Amino acid sequence: MQALILAGGKGTRLRPLTVYTPKPIVPVLNRPLLLYQIEVLARAGIKDIKLSLSYQPDKIEDVLGDGSDFGVNLQFITESSPLGTGGAYKYAANGTKETTIVLNGDVLTDIDIAELVEFHKERRADATIVLAPVENPSEYGLVETDGDGKVLCFVEKPSAEDCAGTAANTINAGIYVLEPSILRLIPDGEGTSLEYNVFPEILKRGIGFYGFNLGKHYWRDVGTPSSYLAAHRDFLRGAIETIEPAITHSDIATKAFVDKHSVIGEGCVIKPNARIVNSVLGPGVHIDERSVVENSVIWAHTRVSAFAEVRGAVVGRSCYIGRNVTVSEGSVLGDKASLPDYSTV
Ligand code: GDD
Ligand code: MG
């Protein structure tokens, strides 16, 4: 059994955050996003993990190395141009005879992979996809199953009409168990999508195709700024276990206020009468006196000057937020953004 993480997308919906930091390694609670998936796989005893890359592959390799730090073997496979999710699977599989766990690289989950594999084996399925319930399936792949979990219908990015035509509210969570037989449905070296091409073809051919309900496990696609922030909120309220200590070695003034939910990276400086509430600060962030950071994520080495207020925002690396600046709800600032004193965004 091996795993393949599809991590070659450009992360356009997360721009400007993904201009210099590819989506697979955006920090989530100050750790690269892909580490959470690597841990979920390692927990199920899956140590051979291929990463299928296309956008800024070198940065991802630099951060993750060969995987030995995390107790796994990582292999990087880079497409010269994006092959789509199906093409990337075929290219990375390289004629494998092994069952492969395939994951979209932007989903954050604490799924029990061992349980998923057991479900797949019990049904002797060729393909099993994990299902998550959502309120609005239109951004996802809508999946309808029968009582035994057999997939009846798969519609990627369904229209309002498609959604109205079914009672199903379960979507493709972007986690699959695929047998090598599926590789036969994918042409070599061509752009092919699992969601638009391969899954509909599986259904047409009547091959064993099942959906596994995620049940109580956590799941979120963090591919947009609002879902990225929401994932942090989920972590901070304890929906997923925090792995690292909330506050690392930092210089926090005794008169500063940092609430117990916030996570403060290594080497931050927080000056007197600053307030940090329900937020995550990356390493080396500097917060000047009387500034407020609330419900926000701030990446490494950014400076927030005195009397500034940052609320409900994501601020990239090495930004400069001037004095008395207001960064309001929903703002997303790319790396090195500089906001002059008294400005508002
Ligand atoms: N290697 C490689 N090559 N990876 C790719 C490529 C490619 O050409 N295109 C996309 N990926 C990777 C992305 O990096 C991402 O991790 C994953 O495939 C899914 O792509 P997204 O662009 O994030 O797709 P989505 O979020 O719109 O929809 C997908 O995920 C939903 C769940 O979050 C679909 O699988 C939906 O059916 C699903 O519901
Ligand atoms: Mg996505």
mmCIF file of C-alpha atoms and ligand atoms in Angstrom:
data_model
loop_
_atom_site.group_PDB
_atom_site.id
_atom_site.type_symbol
_atom_site.label_atom_id
_atom_site.label_comp_id
_atom_site.label_asym_id
_atom_site.label_seq_id
_atom_site.Cartn_x
_atom_site.Cartn_y
_atom_site.Cartn_z
ATOM 1 C CA MET A 1 0.000 0.000 0.000
ATOM 2 C CA GLN A 2 1.330 3.422 -0.953
ATOM 3 C CA ALA A 3 -0.011 6.959 -0.944
ATOM 4 C CA LEU A 4 -0.014 9.749 -3.457
ATOM 5 C CA ILE A 5 -0.732 13.341 -2.544
ATOM 6 C CA LEU A 6 -1.903 15.495 -5.446
ATOM 7 C CA ALA A 7 -0.245 18.801 -4.800
ATOM 8 C CA GLY A 8 0.369 20.323 -8.208
ATOM 9 C CA GLY A 9 -2.426 22.894 -8.387
ATOM 10 C CA LYS A 10 -1.551 26.590 -8.629
ATOM 11 C CA GLY A 11 -3.568 27.556 -5.569
ATOM 12 C CA THR A 12 -5.158 30.466 -7.454
ATOM 13 C CA ARG A 13 -8.034 30.857 -5.016
ATOM 14 C CA LEU A 14 -5.540 31.403 -2.187
ATOM 15 C CA ARG A 15 -3.734 34.227 -3.975
ATOM 16 C CA PRO A 16 -1.912 36.427 -3.083
ATOM 17 C CA LEU A 17 -0.805 34.055 -0.287
ATOM 18 C CA THR A 18 0.324 31.425 -2.804
ATOM 19 C CA VAL A 19 2.442 33.728 -4.954
ATOM 20 C CA TYR A 20 5.620 32.775 -3.046
ATOM 21 C CA THR A 21 4.305 29.909 -0.925
ATOM 22 C CA PRO A 22 2.725 27.009 -2.827
ATOM 23 C CA LYS A 23 -0.545 25.828 -1.286
ATOM 24 C CA PRO A 24 0.821 22.464 -0.019
ATOM 25 C CA ILE A 25 3.148 24.263 2.373
ATOM 26 C CA VAL A 26 1.057 27.240 3.491
ATOM 27 C CA PRO A 27 1.389 27.300 7.269
ATOM 28 C CA VAL A 28 -1.533 25.912 9.229
ATOM 29 C CA LEU A 29 -0.930 26.592 12.871
ATOM 30 C CA ASN A 30 2.648 27.359 11.862
ATOM 31 C CA ARG A 31 3.231 23.951 10.238
ATOM 32 C CA PRO A 32 3.196 23.174 6.495
ATOM 33 C CA LEU A 33 -0.269 22.018 5.444
ATOM 34 C CA LEU A 34 0.964 18.722 3.962
ATOM 35 C CA LEU A 35 2.382 17.610 7.300
ATOM 36 C CA TYR A 36 -1.144 16.964 8.564
ATOM 37 C CA GLN A 37 -1.768 14.525 5.713
ATOM 38 C CA ILE A 38 1.610 12.906 6.153
ATOM 39 C CA GLU A 39 0.742 12.301 9.808
ATOM 40 C CA VAL A 40 -2.671 10.843 8.999
ATOM 41 C CA LEU A 41 -1.014 8.399 6.578
ATOM 42 C CA ALA A 42 1.836 7.518 8.932
ATOM 43 C CA ARG A 43 -0.710 6.779 11.688
ATOM 44 C CA ALA A 44 -2.224 4.113 9.416
ATOM 45 C CA GLY A 45 1.226 2.638 8.810
ATOM 46 C CA ILE A 46 1.579 4.062 5.297
ATOM 47 C CA LYS A 47 5.154 5.236 5.010
ATOM 48 C CA ASP A 48 5.725 5.336 1.235
ATOM 49 C CA ILE A 49 4.283 8.625 0.102
ATOM 50 C CA LYS A 50 4.611 10.166 -3.341
ATOM 51 C CA LEU A 51 4.011 13.868 -3.801
ATOM 52 C CA SER A 52 2.781 14.844 -7.216
ATOM 53 C CA LEU A 53 3.929 18.408 -7.878
ATOM 54 C CA SER A 54 3.889 20.931 -10.641
ATOM 55 C CA TYR A 55 3.823 24.467 -9.151
ATOM 56 C CA GLN A 56 6.981 25.616 -7.299
ATOM 57 C CA PRO A 57 8.106 22.025 -6.575
ATOM 58 C CA ASP A 58 11.547 23.022 -5.244
ATOM 59 C CA LYS A 59 10.083 25.037 -2.376
ATOM 60 C CA ILE A 60 7.963 22.061 -1.324
ATOM 61 C CA GLU A 61 10.940 19.670 -1.468
ATOM 62 C CA ASP A 62 13.059 22.099 0.548
ATOM 63 C CA VAL A 63 10.500 22.268 3.350
ATOM 64 C CA LEU A 64 9.628 18.561 3.559
ATOM 65 C CA GLY A 65 12.966 16.934 2.679
ATOM 66 C CA ASP A 66 13.007 13.152 2.305
ATOM 67 C CA GLY A 67 10.377 12.685 5.021
ATOM 68 C CA SER A 68 12.750 11.061 7.532
ATOM 69 C CA ASP A 69 12.015 13.843 10.044
ATOM 70 C CA PHE A 70 8.406 12.642 10.041
ATOM 71 C CA GLY A 71 9.105 8.895 9.901
ATOM 72 C CA VAL A 72 8.055 8.437 6.246
ATOM 73 C CA ASN A 73 9.716 8.100 2.834
ATOM 74 C CA LEU A 74 8.771 10.938 0.545
ATOM 75 C CA GLN A 75 9.232 10.763 -3.183
ATOM 76 C CA PHE A 76 8.692 13.865 -5.312
ATOM 77 C CA ILE A 77 7.303 13.527 -8.804
ATOM 78 C CA THR A 78 7.131 16.686 -10.855
ATOM 79 C CA GLU A 79 5.093 17.101 -14.022
ATOM 80 C CA SER A 80 6.592 19.405 -16.633
ATOM 81 C CA SER A 81 3.087 20.819 -17.139
ATOM 82 C CA PRO A 82 -0.008 20.075 -15.025
ATOM 83 C CA LEU A 83 -1.624 16.808 -16.122
ATOM 84 C CA GLY A 84 -4.866 17.193 -14.149
ATOM 85 C CA THR A 85 -5.706 14.999 -11.176
ATOM 86 C CA GLY A 86 -6.136 11.809 -13.274
ATOM 87 C CA GLY A 87 -3.077 12.411 -15.444
ATOM 88 C CA ALA A 88 -0.992 13.163 -12.346
ATOM 89 C CA TYR A 89 -2.119 9.892 -10.732
ATOM 90 C CA LYS A 90 -1.246 7.882 -13.850
ATOM 91 C CA TYR A 91 2.133 9.600 -14.240
ATOM 92 C CA ALA A 92 3.094 9.153 -10.581
ATOM 93 C CA ALA A 93 1.790 5.557 -10.443
ATOM 94 C CA ASN A 94 4.316 4.567 -13.101
ATOM 95 C CA GLY A 95 2.682 1.183 -13.678
ATOM 96 C CA THR A 96 2.378 0.318 -9.966
ATOM 97 C CA LYS A 97 0.679 -2.932 -8.938
ATOM 98 C CA GLU A 98 -0.091 -1.570 -5.477
ATOM 99 C CA THR A 99 -3.303 -0.194 -4.041
ATOM 100 C CA THR A 100 -2.864 3.572 -3.710
ATOM 101 C CA ILE A 101 -4.404 6.040 -1.280
ATOM 102 C CA VAL A 102 -4.773 9.275 -3.230
ATOM 103 C CA LEU A 103 -5.346 12.578 -1.451
ATOM 104 C CA ASN A 104 -6.015 16.099 -2.668
ATOM 105 C CA GLY A 105 -3.195 18.082 -1.123
ATOM 106 C CA ASP A 106 -5.406 20.843 0.245
ATOM 107 C CA VAL A 107 -7.690 18.925 2.547
ATOM 108 C CA LEU A 108 -7.227 19.015 6.266
ATOM 109 C CA THR A 109 -8.624 15.945 8.005
ATOM 110 C CA ASP A 110 -8.148 13.549 10.895
ATOM 111 C CA ILE A 111 -9.674 10.628 8.980
ATOM 112 C CA ASP A 112 -8.741 7.106 10.077
ATOM 113 C CA ILE A 113 -7.168 5.749 6.868
ATOM 114 C CA ALA A 114 -7.037 2.195 8.269
ATOM 115 C CA GLU A 115 -10.843 2.216 8.625
ATOM 116 C CA LEU A 116 -11.195 3.483 5.052
ATOM 117 C CA VAL A 117 -8.946 0.739 3.683
ATOM 118 C CA GLU A 118 -10.901 -1.902 5.599
ATOM 119 C CA PHE A 119 -14.171 -0.627 4.076
ATOM 120 C CA HIS A 120 -12.598 -0.713 0.588
ATOM 121 C CA LYS A 121 -11.304 -4.276 1.046
ATOM 122 C CA GLU A 122 -14.550 -5.618 2.521
ATOM 123 C CA ARG A 123 -16.391 -4.510 -0.611
ATOM 124 C CA ARG A 124 -13.622 -5.646 -2.956
ATOM 125 C CA ALA A 125 -13.948 -2.221 -4.542
ATOM 126 C CA ASP A 126 -11.802 -0.971 -7.413
ATOM 127 C CA ALA A 127 -12.279 2.603 -6.242
ATOM 128 C CA THR A 128 -13.528 4.036 -2.956
ATOM 129 C CA ILE A 129 -14.012 7.720 -2.396
ATOM 130 C CA VAL A 130 -14.418 9.409 0.956
ATOM 131 C CA LEU A 131 -17.624 11.398 1.415
ATOM 132 C CA ALA A 132 -18.173 14.460 3.565
ATOM 133 C CA PRO A 133 -21.477 16.219 4.205
ATOM 134 C CA VAL A 134 -21.642 19.926 3.244
ATOM 135 C CA GLU A 135 -24.392 22.528 3.073
ATOM 136 C CA ASN A 136 -23.666 23.697 -0.462
ATOM 137 C CA PRO A 137 -22.139 21.066 -2.773
ATOM 138 C CA SER A 138 -21.669 23.440 -5.744
ATOM 139 C CA GLU A 139 -17.920 23.964 -5.119
ATOM 140 C CA TYR A 140 -17.263 20.236 -4.865
ATOM 141 C CA GLY A 141 -18.013 16.884 -6.474
ATOM 142 C CA LEU A 142 -21.550 15.817 -5.555
ATOM 143 C CA VAL A 143 -21.828 12.093 -4.832
ATOM 144 C CA GLU A 144 -24.935 9.983 -4.399
ATOM 145 C CA THR A 145 -24.689 6.461 -2.987
ATOM 146 C CA ASP A 146 -27.088 3.614 -2.174
ATOM 147 C CA GLY A 147 -27.556 2.025 1.260
ATOM 148 C CA ASP A 148 -24.462 -0.164 0.906
ATOM 149 C CA GLY A 149 -22.300 2.782 -0.180
ATOM 150 C CA LYS A 150 -22.290 1.959 -3.918
ATOM 151 C CA VAL A 151 -21.779 5.194 -5.878
ATOM 152 C CA LEU A 152 -24.810 5.931 -8.058
ATOM 153 C CA CYS A 153 -23.869 9.336 -9.378
ATOM 154 C CA PHE A 154 -20.863 11.721 -9.407
ATOM 155 C CA VAL A 155 -21.170 15.313 -10.640
ATOM 156 C CA GLU A 156 -18.194 17.652 -10.354
ATOM 157 C CA LYS A 157 -19.078 21.301 -9.512
ATOM 158 C CA PRO A 158 -22.828 20.619 -9.835
ATOM 159 C CA SER A 159 -25.189 23.326 -11.044
ATOM 160 C CA ALA A 160 -28.133 24.460 -8.904
ATOM 161 C CA GLU A 161 -30.275 22.195 -11.100
ATOM 162 C CA ASP A 162 -28.038 19.164 -10.456
ATOM 163 C CA CYS A 163 -28.270 19.800 -6.701
ATOM 164 C CA ALA A 164 -32.033 20.263 -6.773
ATOM 165 C CA GLY A 165 -32.387 16.947 -8.601
ATOM 166 C CA THR A 166 -30.954 14.896 -5.708
ATOM 167 C CA ALA A 167 -31.475 14.565 -1.973
ATOM 168 C CA ALA A 168 -27.738 13.862 -1.488
ATOM 169 C CA ASN A 169 -25.627 16.430 0.357
ATOM 170 C CA THR A 170 -22.457 14.363 0.420
ATOM 171 C CA ILE A 171 -19.460 15.452 -1.564
ATOM 172 C CA ASN A 172 -16.164 14.002 -2.652
ATOM 173 C CA ALA A 173 -13.702 14.743 0.157
ATOM 174 C CA GLY A 174 -10.760 14.335 -2.243
ATOM 175 C CA ILE A 175 -9.468 11.134 -0.614
ATOM 176 C CA TYR A 176 -9.558 7.867 -2.572
ATOM 177 C CA VAL A 177 -8.444 4.268 -2.442
ATOM 178 C CA LEU A 178 -7.668 3.206 -6.013
ATOM 179 C CA GLU A 179 -6.716 -0.216 -7.336
ATOM 180 C CA PRO A 180 -4.226 -0.378 -10.225
ATOM 181 C CA SER A 181 -7.113 -1.492 -12.499
ATOM 182 C CA ILE A 182 -8.249 2.152 -12.553
ATOM 183 C CA LEU A 183 -5.010 3.140 -14.322
ATOM 184 C CA ARG A 184 -6.306 1.433 -17.463
ATOM 185 C CA LEU A 185 -8.994 4.098 -17.749
ATOM 186 C CA ILE A 186 -6.450 6.930 -17.939
ATOM 187 C CA PRO A 187 -4.501 7.718 -21.119
ATOM 188 C CA ASP A 188 -0.724 8.261 -20.821
ATOM 189 C CA GLY A 189 0.722 11.763 -20.729
ATOM 190 C CA GLU A 190 -2.557 13.597 -21.341
ATOM 191 C CA GLY A 191 -4.444 16.045 -19.172
ATOM 192 C CA THR A 192 -7.154 13.945 -17.511
ATOM 193 C CA SER A 193 -9.322 14.720 -14.521
ATOM 194 C CA LEU A 194 -10.334 12.076 -11.993
ATOM 195 C CA GLU A 195 -13.475 14.062 -11.265
ATOM 196 C CA TYR A 196 -14.604 15.034 -14.780
ATOM 197 C CA ASN A 197 -13.328 12.011 -16.741
ATOM 198 C CA VAL A 198 -12.320 8.986 -14.694
ATOM 199 C CA PHE A 199 -15.130 8.767 -12.118
ATOM 200 C CA PRO A 200 -17.903 9.149 -14.736
ATOM 201 C CA GLU A 201 -16.127 6.463 -16.807
ATOM 202 C CA ILE A 202 -16.012 4.100 -13.790
ATOM 203 C CA LEU A 203 -19.757 4.572 -13.349
ATOM 204 C CA LYS A 204 -20.403 3.964 -17.047
ATOM 205 C CA ARG A 205 -18.462 0.708 -16.943
ATOM 206 C CA GLY A 206 -20.146 -0.499 -13.739
ATOM 207 C CA ILE A 207 -16.805 -1.093 -11.986
ATOM 208 C CA GLY A 208 -16.877 -1.530 -8.154
ATOM 209 C CA PHE A 209 -17.118 2.092 -6.955
ATOM 210 C CA TYR A 210 -18.006 2.897 -3.323
ATOM 211 C CA GLY A 211 -18.342 5.922 -1.060
ATOM 212 C CA PHE A 212 -17.067 5.844 2.523
ATOM 213 C CA ASN A 213 -18.697 8.289 4.944
ATOM 214 C CA LEU A 214 -16.268 10.328 6.968
ATOM 215 C CA GLY A 215 -18.602 10.160 9.972
ATOM 216 C CA LYS A 216 -17.425 12.171 12.956
ATOM 217 C CA HIS A 217 -13.984 12.941 11.560
ATOM 218 C CA TYR A 218 -12.883 16.474 10.804
ATOM 219 C CA TRP A 219 -12.608 17.592 7.177
ATOM 220 C CA ARG A 220 -12.089 20.875 5.385
ATOM 221 C CA ASP A 221 -10.704 21.977 2.009
ATOM 222 C CA VAL A 222 -8.467 24.927 2.865
ATOM 223 C CA GLY A 223 -8.134 26.181 -0.706
ATOM 224 C CA THR A 224 -9.706 29.637 -0.165
ATOM 225 C CA PRO A 225 -8.774 32.426 2.277
ATOM 226 C CA SER A 226 -12.058 32.101 4.158
ATOM 227 C CA SER A 227 -11.727 28.315 4.565
ATOM 228 C CA TYR A 228 -8.044 28.747 5.484
ATOM 229 C CA LEU A 229 -9.057 31.118 8.283
ATOM 230 C CA ALA A 230 -11.942 28.859 9.268
ATOM 231 C CA ALA A 231 -9.527 25.916 9.625
ATOM 232 C CA HIS A 232 -7.506 27.987 12.082
ATOM 233 C CA ARG A 233 -10.639 28.841 14.027
ATOM 234 C CA ASP A 234 -11.479 25.115 14.143
ATOM 235 C CA PHE A 235 -8.020 24.306 15.497
ATOM 236 C CA LEU A 236 -8.096 27.077 18.060
ATOM 237 C CA ARG A 237 -11.448 25.939 19.436
ATOM 238 C CA GLY A 238 -10.059 22.407 19.714
ATOM 239 C CA ALA A 239 -11.921 20.679 16.846
ATOM 240 C CA ILE A 240 -8.618 19.062 15.860
ATOM 241 C CA GLU A 241 -5.859 18.293 18.292
ATOM 242 C CA THR A 242 -3.061 20.845 18.447
ATOM 243 C CA ILE A 243 0.302 19.244 18.011
ATOM 244 C CA GLU A 244 2.660 21.947 19.078
ATOM 245 C CA PRO A 245 2.664 24.004 22.251
ATOM 246 C CA ALA A 246 0.476 27.079 21.958
ATOM 247 C CA ILE A 247 3.157 29.573 22.916
ATOM 248 C CA THR A 248 6.790 28.958 22.001
ATOM 249 C CA HIS A 249 9.825 30.966 23.118
ATOM 250 C CA SER A 250 8.792 34.541 22.622
ATOM 251 C CA ASP A 251 9.236 37.885 24.257
ATOM 252 C CA ILE A 252 5.775 38.781 25.548
ATOM 253 C CA ALA A 253 5.489 41.902 27.692
ATOM 254 C CA THR A 254 3.839 41.275 31.050
ATOM 255 C CA LYS A 255 1.313 43.961 30.228
ATOM 256 C CA ALA A 256 0.376 42.415 26.865
ATOM 257 C CA PHE A 257 -2.778 40.296 26.637
ATOM 258 C CA VAL A 258 -2.619 36.962 24.796
ATOM 259 C CA ASP A 259 -5.729 34.792 25.161
ATOM 260 C CA LYS A 260 -5.363 31.094 25.879
ATOM 261 C CA HIS A 261 -6.481 30.012 22.395
ATOM 262 C CA SER A 262 -3.891 31.942 20.439
ATOM 263 C CA VAL A 263 -0.741 30.322 19.057
ATOM 264 C CA ILE A 264 2.457 32.351 19.133
ATOM 265 C CA GLY A 265 5.397 31.220 16.993
ATOM 266 C CA GLU A 266 9.042 31.101 17.970
ATOM 267 C CA GLY A 267 10.810 34.413 18.580
ATOM 268 C CA CYS A 268 7.800 36.759 18.458
ATOM 269 C CA VAL A 269 7.903 40.092 20.247
ATOM 270 C CA ILE A 270 4.676 41.378 21.786
ATOM 271 C CA LYS A 271 4.861 44.809 23.361
ATOM 272 C CA PRO A 272 2.926 46.171 26.389
ATOM 273 C CA ASN A 273 -0.841 46.632 26.097
ATOM 274 C CA ALA A 274 -1.052 44.786 22.765
ATOM 275 C CA ARG A 275 -3.993 42.338 22.529
ATOM 276 C CA ILE A 276 -3.816 38.996 20.719
ATOM 277 C CA VAL A 277 -7.133 37.163 20.629
ATOM 278 C CA ASN A 278 -7.964 33.864 18.892
ATOM 279 C CA SER A 279 -5.108 34.284 16.440
ATOM 280 C CA VAL A 280 -1.988 32.581 15.142
ATOM 281 C CA LEU A 281 1.309 34.454 14.845
ATOM 282 C CA GLY A 282 4.105 32.929 12.783
ATOM 283 C CA PRO A 283 7.710 32.937 13.966
ATOM 284 C CA GLY A 284 9.430 36.283 14.437
ATOM 285 C CA VAL A 285 6.259 38.409 14.270
ATOM 286 C CA HIS A 286 6.563 41.779 15.995
ATOM 287 C CA ILE A 287 3.502 43.358 17.586
ATOM 288 C CA ASP A 288 3.925 46.904 18.864
ATOM 289 C CA GLU A 289 2.227 48.458 21.879
ATOM 290 C CA ARG A 290 -1.534 48.929 21.967
ATOM 291 C CA SER A 291 -2.157 47.138 18.686
ATOM 292 C CA VAL A 292 -4.913 44.520 18.413
ATOM 293 C CA VAL A 293 -4.846 41.225 16.492
ATOM 294 C CA GLU A 294 -8.127 39.333 16.585
ATOM 295 C CA ASN A 295 -9.345 36.199 14.749
ATOM 296 C CA SER A 296 -6.418 36.485 12.348
ATOM 297 C CA VAL A 297 -3.443 34.569 11.009
ATOM 298 C CA ILE A 298 -0.176 36.438 10.580
ATOM 299 C CA TRP A 299 2.754 34.790 8.802
ATOM 300 C CA ALA A 300 6.406 34.960 9.816
ATOM 301 C CA HIS A 301 8.370 38.168 10.347
ATOM 302 C CA THR A 302 5.504 40.593 9.864
ATOM 303 C CA ARG A 303 5.432 43.788 11.913
ATOM 304 C CA VAL A 304 2.243 45.319 13.277
ATOM 305 C CA SER A 305 2.943 48.853 14.467
ATOM 306 C CA ALA A 306 1.468 50.651 17.464
ATOM 307 C CA PHE A 307 -2.297 51.265 17.639
ATOM 308 C CA ALA A 308 -2.948 49.168 14.504
ATOM 309 C CA GLU A 309 -5.936 46.794 14.422
ATOM 310 C CA VAL A 310 -6.012 43.544 12.471
ATOM 311 C CA ARG A 311 -9.315 41.670 12.600
ATOM 312 C CA GLY A 312 -10.491 38.574 10.716
ATOM 313 C CA ALA A 313 -7.573 38.786 8.267
ATOM 314 C CA VAL A 314 -4.706 36.763 6.844
ATOM 315 C CA VAL A 315 -1.433 38.675 6.607
ATOM 316 C CA GLY A 316 1.477 37.165 4.644
ATOM 317 C CA ARG A 317 5.198 37.018 5.458
ATOM 318 C CA SER A 318 7.354 40.055 6.159
ATOM 319 C CA CYS A 319 4.553 42.598 5.840
ATOM 320 C CA TYR A 320 4.649 46.012 7.432
ATOM 321 C CA ILE A 321 1.449 47.299 8.995
ATOM 322 C CA GLY A 322 1.945 50.952 9.900
ATOM 323 C CA ARG A 323 0.754 52.823 13.002
ATOM 324 C CA ASN A 324 -3.004 53.203 13.503
ATOM 325 C CA VAL A 325 -3.734 51.080 10.420
ATOM 326 C CA THR A 326 -7.017 49.137 10.272
ATOM 327 C CA VAL A 327 -6.943 45.767 8.512
ATOM 328 C CA SER A 328 -10.537 44.657 8.447
ATOM 329 C CA GLU A 329 -12.495 41.402 8.264
ATOM 330 C CA GLY A 330 -11.808 39.338 5.132
ATOM 331 C CA SER A 331 -8.592 41.144 4.127
ATOM 332 C CA VAL A 332 -5.809 39.012 2.674
ATOM 333 C CA LEU A 333 -2.375 40.635 2.337
ATOM 334 C CA GLY A 334 0.354 39.012 0.263
ATOM 335 C CA ASP A 335 3.978 38.727 1.419
ATOM 336 C CA LYS A 336 5.862 41.994 1.900
ATOM 337 C CA ALA A 337 2.737 44.170 1.695
ATOM 338 C CA SER A 338 3.363 47.535 3.308
ATOM 339 C CA LEU A 339 0.507 49.640 4.655
ATOM 340 C CA PRO A 340 1.312 53.272 5.462
ATOM 341 C CA ASP A 341 0.357 54.806 8.832
ATOM 342 C CA TYR A 342 -3.361 55.588 9.293
ATOM 343 C CA SER A 343 -4.428 53.585 6.189
ATOM 344 C CA THR A 344 -7.428 51.240 6.110
ATOM 345 C CA VAL A 345 -7.926 48.068 4.100
HETATM 346 N N1 GDD B 1 -0.079 17.032 -9.595
HETATM 347 C C1 GDD B 1 -1.160 17.727 -9.907
HETATM 348 N N2 GDD B 1 -1.368 18.067 -11.214
HETATM 349 N N3 GDD B 1 -2.017 18.082 -8.918
HETATM 350 C C2 GDD B 1 -3.118 18.793 -9.270
HETATM 351 C C3 GDD B 1 -3.390 19.186 -10.587
HETATM 352 C C4 GDD B 1 -2.452 18.791 -11.617
HETATM 353 O O1 GDD B 1 -2.606 19.084 -12.803
HETATM 354 N N4 GDD B 1 -4.566 19.891 -10.588
HETATM 355 C C5 GDD B 1 -4.981 19.936 -9.321
HETATM 356 N N5 GDD B 1 -4.121 19.278 -8.505
HETATM 357 C C6 GDD B 1 -4.227 19.071 -7.070
HETATM 358 C C7 GDD B 1 -4.347 20.391 -6.305
HETATM 359 O O2 GDD B 1 -3.059 20.811 -5.883
HETATM 360 C C8 GDD B 1 -5.224 20.015 -5.131
HETATM 361 O O3 GDD B 1 -4.458 19.525 -4.044
HETATM 362 C C9 GDD B 1 -6.063 18.866 -5.658
HETATM 363 O O4 GDD B 1 -5.435 18.395 -6.857
HETATM 364 C C10 GDD B 1 -7.513 19.287 -5.964
HETATM 365 O O5 GDD B 1 -7.509 20.424 -6.786
HETATM 366 P P1 GDD B 1 -8.362 21.716 -6.409
HETATM 367 O O6 GDD B 1 -8.124 22.714 -7.477
HETATM 368 O O7 GDD B 1 -8.163 22.105 -4.999
HETATM 369 O O8 GDD B 1 -9.847 21.150 -6.639
HETATM 370 P P2 GDD B 1 -11.199 21.599 -5.937
HETATM 371 O O9 GDD B 1 -10.994 21.922 -4.509
HETATM 372 O O10 GDD B 1 -11.843 22.629 -6.784
HETATM 373 O O11 GDD B 1 -12.092 20.264 -6.083
HETATM 374 C C11 GDD B 1 -11.568 19.002 -5.692
HETATM 375 O O12 GDD B 1 -11.600 18.857 -4.285
HETATM 376 C C12 GDD B 1 -12.934 18.848 -3.684
HETATM 377 C C13 GDD B 1 -12.757 18.581 -2.209
HETATM 378 O O13 GDD B 1 -12.007 19.560 -1.623
HETATM 379 C C14 GDD B 1 -12.408 17.906 -6.367
HETATM 380 O O14 GDD B 1 -11.748 16.685 -6.119
HETATM 381 C C15 GDD B 1 -13.829 17.872 -5.817
HETATM 382 O O15 GDD B 1 -14.543 16.776 -6.370
HETATM 383 C C16 GDD B 1 -13.794 17.731 -4.308
HETATM 384 O O16 GDD B 1 -15.130 17.778 -3.775
HETATM 385 MG MG MG B 2 -9.364 22.187 -3.281
#
